[in-house]
mmCIF file of C-alpha atoms in Angstrom:
data_model
loop_
_atom_site.group_PDB
_atom_site.id
_atom_site.type_symbol
_atom_site.label_atom_id
_atom_site.label_comp_id
_atom_site.label_asym_id
_atom_site.label_seq_id
_atom_site.Cartn_x
_atom_site.Cartn_y
_atom_site.Cartn_z
ATOM 1 C CA SER A 235 -60.387 13.222 8.887
ATOM 2 C CA PHE A 236 -59.896 11.834 5.383
ATOM 3 C CA GLN A 237 -62.593 14.189 4.103
ATOM 4 C CA GLN A 238 -60.817 17.202 5.589
ATOM 5 C CA TYR A 239 -57.468 16.052 4.207
ATOM 6 C CA THR A 240 -58.956 15.629 0.719
ATOM 7 C CA LYS A 241 -60.512 19.098 0.832
ATOM 8 C CA VAL A 242 -57.285 20.804 1.988
ATOM 9 C CA ALA A 243 -55.179 18.878 -0.533
ATOM 10 C CA ALA A 244 -57.509 19.856 -3.389
ATOM 11 C CA TRP A 245 -57.415 23.505 -2.368
ATOM 12 C CA ALA A 246 -53.614 23.412 -2.094
ATOM 13 C CA SER A 247 -53.439 21.972 -5.618
ATOM 14 C CA GLU A 248 -55.296 25.032 -6.923
ATOM 15 C CA ILE A 249 -52.687 27.349 -5.374
ATOM 16 C CA GLU A 250 -49.688 25.463 -6.668
ATOM 17 C CA ASN A 251 -51.050 25.538 -10.238
ATOM 18 C CA MET A 252 -51.375 29.334 -10.298
ATOM 19 C CA PRO A 253 -48.863 31.036 -12.639
ATOM 20 C CA LEU A 254 -45.883 31.965 -10.436
ATOM 21 C CA LEU A 255 -45.263 35.350 -12.045
ATOM 22 C CA SER A 256 -48.887 36.414 -11.491
ATOM 23 C CA LEU A 257 -48.611 36.038 -7.720
ATOM 24 C CA PRO A 258 -47.579 38.810 -5.314
ATOM 25 C CA ALA A 259 -44.337 38.513 -3.323
ATOM 26 C CA GLU A 260 -45.859 35.669 -1.348
ATOM 27 C CA GLN A 261 -49.425 34.444 -1.244
ATOM 28 C CA ARG A 262 -50.512 33.184 2.161
ATOM 29 C CA VAL A 263 -53.774 31.556 3.137
ATOM 30 C CA VAL A 264 -54.648 30.351 6.644
ATOM 31 C CA LEU A 265 -57.148 27.551 7.247
ATOM 32 C CA SER A 266 -58.724 27.108 10.690
ATOM 33 C CA ASN A 267 -59.751 23.976 12.578
ATOM 34 C CA VAL A 268 -57.358 21.744 10.647
ATOM 35 C CA SER A 269 -56.580 18.534 12.503
ATOM 36 C CA TRP A 270 -53.065 17.356 13.284
ATOM 37 C CA GLU A 271 -53.835 14.224 11.257
ATOM 38 C CA THR A 272 -54.551 16.350 8.179
ATOM 39 C CA PHE A 273 -51.281 18.237 8.598
ATOM 40 C CA GLU A 274 -49.399 14.961 9.017
ATOM 41 C CA GLY A 275 -51.146 13.550 5.959
ATOM 42 C CA LEU A 276 -50.047 16.490 3.837
ATOM 43 C CA SER A 277 -46.504 16.159 5.248
ATOM 44 C CA ALA A 278 -46.434 12.458 4.393
ATOM 45 C CA ASP A 279 -47.425 13.343 0.827
ATOM 46 C CA ASN A 280 -44.384 15.657 0.658
ATOM 47 C CA GLY A 281 -46.399 18.726 1.525
ATOM 48 C CA VAL A 282 -47.788 21.197 -0.972
ATOM 49 C CA ARG A 283 -45.728 21.073 -4.154
ATOM 50 C CA GLY A 284 -43.880 24.353 -4.576
ATOM 51 C CA GLY A 285 -45.310 25.798 -1.340
ATOM 52 C CA ARG A 286 -44.510 25.908 2.372
ATOM 53 C CA MET A 287 -46.735 24.812 5.244
ATOM 54 C CA ALA A 288 -46.838 25.962 8.847
ATOM 55 C CA TYR A 289 -49.118 24.502 11.521
ATOM 56 C CA GLU A 290 -49.970 25.897 14.949
ATOM 57 C CA GLU A 291 -52.629 24.320 17.149
ATOM 58 C CA GLY A 292 -55.284 23.873 14.454
ATOM 59 C CA SER A 293 -54.279 26.707 12.136
ATOM 60 C CA LEU A 294 -52.636 25.725 8.850
ATOM 61 C CA GLU A 295 -50.904 28.351 6.737
ATOM 62 C CA ILE A 296 -49.976 27.546 3.160
ATOM 63 C CA MET A 297 -47.603 29.980 1.501
ATOM 64 C CA SER A 298 -47.023 30.023 -2.236
ATOM 65 C CA PRO A 299 -43.619 31.663 -2.833
ATOM 66 C CA SER A 300 -42.831 34.022 -5.677
ATOM 67 C CA ARG A 301 -39.765 33.887 -7.881
ATOM 68 C CA GLU A 302 -38.209 36.668 -5.765
ATOM 69 C CA HIS A 303 -38.787 34.666 -2.597
ATOM 70 C CA GLU A 304 -37.101 31.583 -4.054
ATOM 71 C CA ILE A 305 -34.137 33.583 -5.355
ATOM 72 C CA LEU A 306 -33.570 35.251 -1.987
ATOM 73 C CA LYS A 307 -33.700 31.986 -0.054
ATOM 74 C CA SER A 308 -31.279 30.459 -2.551
ATOM 75 C CA VAL A 309 -28.870 33.390 -2.214
ATOM 76 C CA LEU A 310 -28.986 33.049 1.574
ATOM 77 C CA GLY A 311 -28.303 29.343 1.281
ATOM 78 C CA ARG A 312 -25.309 29.951 -0.976
ATOM 79 C CA LEU A 313 -23.913 32.511 1.489
ATOM 80 C CA VAL A 314 -24.236 30.054 4.376
ATOM 81 C CA ASP A 315 -22.480 27.378 2.320
ATOM 82 C CA ALA A 316 -19.694 29.801 1.387
ATOM 83 C CA TYR A 317 -19.159 30.858 4.995
ATOM 84 C CA ALA A 318 -18.989 27.254 6.177
ATOM 85 C CA GLN A 319 -16.470 26.405 3.469
ATOM 86 C CA GLU A 320 -14.298 29.440 4.149
ATOM 87 C CA MET A 321 -14.266 28.757 7.891
ATOM 88 C CA GLY A 322 -13.959 24.987 7.676
ATOM 89 C CA ILE A 323 -17.252 24.350 9.484
ATOM 90 C CA ASP A 324 -19.015 21.038 8.864
ATOM 91 C CA ILE A 325 -22.685 21.581 7.984
ATOM 92 C CA ALA A 326 -25.512 19.533 6.502
ATOM 93 C CA ALA A 327 -28.201 21.321 4.506
ATOM 94 C CA THR A 328 -31.696 19.933 5.095
ATOM 95 C CA GLY A 329 -33.676 22.436 3.016
ATOM 96 C CA SER A 330 -37.427 22.547 3.616
ATOM 97 C CA THR A 331 -37.648 19.251 5.508
ATOM 98 C CA THR A 332 -40.852 19.269 7.561
ATOM 99 C CA LEU A 333 -40.180 19.856 11.269
ATOM 100 C CA LYS A 334 -43.009 18.802 13.580
ATOM 101 C CA LEU A 335 -43.853 17.727 17.106
ATOM 102 C CA GLU A 336 -47.260 16.205 17.786
ATOM 103 C CA LEU A 337 -46.941 16.895 21.522
ATOM 104 C CA LYS A 338 -46.638 20.620 20.802
ATOM 105 C CA LYS A 339 -49.164 20.541 17.921
ATOM 106 C CA ARG A 340 -46.751 22.619 15.881
ATOM 107 C CA GLY A 341 -44.807 22.120 12.687
ATOM 108 C CA LEU A 342 -43.507 23.895 9.607
ATOM 109 C CA GLU A 343 -41.338 23.783 6.514
ATOM 110 C CA PRO A 344 -38.477 26.306 6.646
ATOM 111 C CA ASP A 345 -37.068 27.868 3.502
ATOM 112 C CA GLU A 346 -33.635 26.506 4.418
ATOM 113 C CA SER A 347 -32.334 24.579 7.425
ATOM 114 C CA TYR A 348 -28.964 23.258 8.575
ATOM 115 C CA TYR A 349 -27.354 20.919 11.031
ATOM 116 C CA ILE A 350 -24.132 22.463 12.309
ATOM 117 C CA GLN A 351 -23.358 21.610 15.944
ATOM 118 C CA ASN A 352 -25.410 18.429 15.473
ATOM 119 C CA GLU A 353 -24.081 17.648 11.989
ATOM 120 C CA ALA A 354 -22.025 14.633 13.073
ATOM 121 C CA ALA A 355 -24.937 13.148 15.017
ATOM 122 C CA MET A 356 -27.224 13.368 11.969
ATOM 123 C CA ARG A 357 -24.681 12.584 9.259
ATOM 124 C CA GLY A 358 -25.989 10.051 6.760
ATOM 125 C CA ARG A 359 -29.483 10.038 8.247
ATOM 126 C CA VAL A 360 -32.427 10.258 5.873
ATOM 127 C CA ASP A 361 -35.170 10.047 8.496
ATOM 128 C CA LEU A 362 -36.040 12.671 11.114
ATOM 129 C CA ASP A 363 -38.180 12.319 14.228
ATOM 130 C CA LEU A 364 -38.004 15.269 16.609
ATOM 131 C CA GLU A 365 -39.325 13.036 19.377
ATOM 132 C CA ARG A 366 -35.834 11.475 19.468
ATOM 133 C CA ASP A 367 -33.594 13.527 17.160
ATOM 134 C CA PRO A 368 -32.194 17.041 17.601
ATOM 135 C CA PRO A 369 -33.792 19.729 15.416
ATOM 136 C CA PRO A 370 -31.699 21.615 12.865
ATOM 137 C CA ASP A 371 -29.373 24.181 14.456
ATOM 138 C CA LEU A 372 -30.301 26.918 11.974
ATOM 139 C CA ALA A 373 -33.507 27.711 10.084
ATOM 140 C CA ILE A 374 -33.979 30.471 7.521
ATOM 141 C CA GLU A 375 -37.284 32.153 6.694
ATOM 142 C CA VAL A 376 -37.897 34.669 3.920
ATOM 143 C CA GLU A 377 -41.004 36.654 4.848
ATOM 144 C CA ILE A 378 -41.532 39.462 2.353
ATOM 145 C CA THR A 379 -45.134 39.348 3.524
ATOM 146 C CA ARG A 380 -45.505 38.549 7.201
ATOM 147 C CA SER A 381 -46.801 35.170 8.272
ATOM 148 C CA ALA A 382 -50.137 35.097 10.085
ATOM 149 C CA LEU A 383 -48.748 32.467 12.466
ATOM 150 C CA ASP A 384 -46.169 32.904 15.216
ATOM 151 C CA LYS A 385 -43.235 31.379 13.333
ATOM 152 C CA LEU A 386 -40.715 32.110 16.089
ATOM 153 C CA GLY A 387 -43.086 30.528 18.606
ATOM 154 C CA ILE A 388 -43.282 27.406 16.451
ATOM 155 C CA TYR A 389 -39.511 27.235 16.096
ATOM 156 C CA ALA A 390 -39.086 27.733 19.849
ATOM 157 C CA ALA A 391 -41.467 24.835 20.544
ATOM 158 C CA LEU A 392 -39.399 22.684 18.180
ATOM 159 C CA GLY A 393 -36.141 23.733 19.847
ATOM 160 C CA VAL A 394 -34.339 25.227 16.830
ATOM 161 C CA ALA A 395 -31.291 27.048 18.226
ATOM 162 C CA GLU A 396 -31.203 29.922 15.722
ATOM 163 C CA VAL A 397 -33.636 31.415 13.208
ATOM 164 C CA TRP A 398 -32.887 34.037 10.567
ATOM 165 C CA LEU A 399 -35.780 36.127 9.266
ATOM 166 C CA PHE A 400 -35.468 38.216 6.094
ATOM 167 C CA ASP A 401 -38.294 40.662 5.370
ATOM 168 C CA GLY A 402 -37.006 41.813 2.001
ATOM 169 C CA GLU A 403 -35.028 44.667 3.529
ATOM 170 C CA MET A 404 -33.193 43.467 6.641
ATOM 171 C CA LEU A 405 -31.903 40.104 7.784
ATOM 172 C CA LYS A 406 -32.249 39.515 11.534
ATOM 173 C CA GLY A 407 -30.952 36.639 13.621
ATOM 174 C CA HIS A 408 -32.772 35.194 16.621
ATOM 175 C CA SER A 409 -31.070 32.942 19.150
ATOM 176 C CA LEU A 410 -33.017 30.611 21.458
ATOM 177 C CA GLY A 411 -32.393 31.302 25.140
ATOM 178 C CA ALA A 412 -32.625 29.037 28.155
ATOM 179 C CA ASP A 413 -36.160 30.353 28.756
ATOM 180 C CA ARG A 414 -37.211 28.979 25.323
ATOM 181 C CA HIS A 415 -37.686 32.464 23.909
ATOM 182 C CA TYR A 416 -35.696 34.067 21.113
ATOM 183 C CA VAL A 417 -33.504 37.120 21.518
ATOM 184 C CA GLU A 418 -32.196 39.066 18.542
ATOM 185 C CA CYS A 419 -28.501 38.470 17.935
ATOM 186 C CA ALA A 420 -26.172 40.596 15.816
ATOM 187 C CA GLU A 421 -23.725 37.718 15.416
ATOM 188 C CA SER A 422 -24.592 34.100 14.716
ATOM 189 C CA ARG A 423 -24.036 31.672 17.570
ATOM 190 C CA VAL A 424 -24.271 28.545 15.441
ATOM 191 C CA LEU A 425 -21.939 29.909 12.754
ATOM 192 C CA PRO A 426 -19.403 31.602 15.064
ATOM 193 C CA GLY A 427 -18.071 34.955 13.958
ATOM 194 C CA LEU A 428 -20.658 35.613 11.241
ATOM 195 C CA PRO A 429 -22.232 39.102 11.535
ATOM 196 C CA ILE A 430 -25.748 38.331 10.358
ATOM 197 C CA ARG A 431 -26.823 41.792 9.257
ATOM 198 C CA ALA A 432 -23.720 42.126 7.080
ATOM 199 C CA LEU A 433 -25.382 39.597 4.770
ATOM 200 C CA THR A 434 -28.176 42.091 4.044
ATOM 201 C CA ARG A 435 -25.803 44.029 1.778
ATOM 202 C CA PHE A 436 -25.208 41.001 -0.416
ATOM 203 C CA LEU A 437 -28.880 40.012 -0.435
ATOM 204 C CA GLY A 438 -29.722 43.466 -1.758
ATOM 205 C CA GLU A 439 -27.473 43.068 -4.793
ATOM 206 C CA TRP A 440 -28.967 39.955 -6.398
ATOM 207 C CA LYS A 441 -30.567 42.016 -9.185
ATOM 208 C CA GLN A 442 -27.276 43.613 -10.188
ATOM 209 C CA GLU A 443 -25.065 40.574 -10.724
ATOM 210 C CA SER A 444 -25.052 36.814 -11.036
ATOM 211 C CA MET A 445 -25.279 34.606 -7.972
ATOM 212 C CA THR A 446 -21.823 33.243 -8.781
ATOM 213 C CA ARG A 447 -20.211 36.686 -8.710
ATOM 214 C CA LEU A 448 -22.154 37.706 -5.625
ATOM 215 C CA VAL A 449 -20.908 34.668 -3.688
ATOM 216 C CA THR A 450 -17.372 35.236 -4.985
ATOM 217 C CA ARG A 451 -17.446 38.804 -3.634
ATOM 218 C CA PHE A 452 -18.772 37.513 -0.319
ATOM 219 C CA ARG A 453 -15.849 35.110 -0.059
ATOM 220 C CA ALA A 454 -13.437 37.959 -0.832
ATOM 221 C CA TRP A 455 -15.105 40.104 1.836
ATOM 222 C CA LEU A 456 -14.677 37.330 4.387
ATOM 223 C CA ARG A 457 -10.971 37.079 3.610
ATOM 224 C CA GLU A 458 -10.534 40.835 3.911
ATOM 225 C CA ASN A 459 -12.459 40.895 7.220
ATOM 226 C CA PRO A 460 -11.164 37.966 9.321
ATOM 227 C CA HIS A 461 -13.635 36.554 11.823
ATOM 228 C CA LYS A 462 -13.276 34.686 15.069
ATOM 229 C CA GLN A 463 -13.883 31.154 13.857
ATOM 230 C CA PRO A 464 -10.462 29.515 13.307
ATOM 231 C CA LYS A 465 -9.799 27.281 10.342
ATOM 232 C CA LYS A 466 -9.795 23.572 11.130
#
């Protein structure tokens, strides 16, 4: 209802105006009995400024990220971009674009997302409707504090082929199987040849050097350790 939407939007505004440095690693709040219409209304208004939403059958989680969270997701994004460039893989970054399916009553905003296998099909598109369009091939979630919702379950319902979860210590990849459940994968299937956990080492060094130097070292490491994906 409009009343419910107004109430949730007002509450979300309070969170987003909190001083970022005063928040813990991630602040998460879950609201119950939130209608799909309210979630869609918030999505249409470009979500919660500075936050991330996730919706699962009436439960709405709003996460306010810390500076550390945003740095880590940015580092991961830069590493994905570097790998794609080194290996000559066409990708399209779609960031935190809201992914949702009314039929499944599920939706969320990833930290980062990418079209890879489906890049050509979605090239130049500015609209997205998962009722007709393929979902991103890769989604990335930084969860220093664990989500109260079943994020992998939401991604499975949306059909995202691969999800990376970083808990602040270890990066793990999850590949969607034919049974619509995720299995942990040591090597990415959407970015062939990339050993996912190897990225943990570089993620752990963001406090010691600039992002530019970190990505440069990652590129050098790739060249010293050839992978299976051939250059185009």
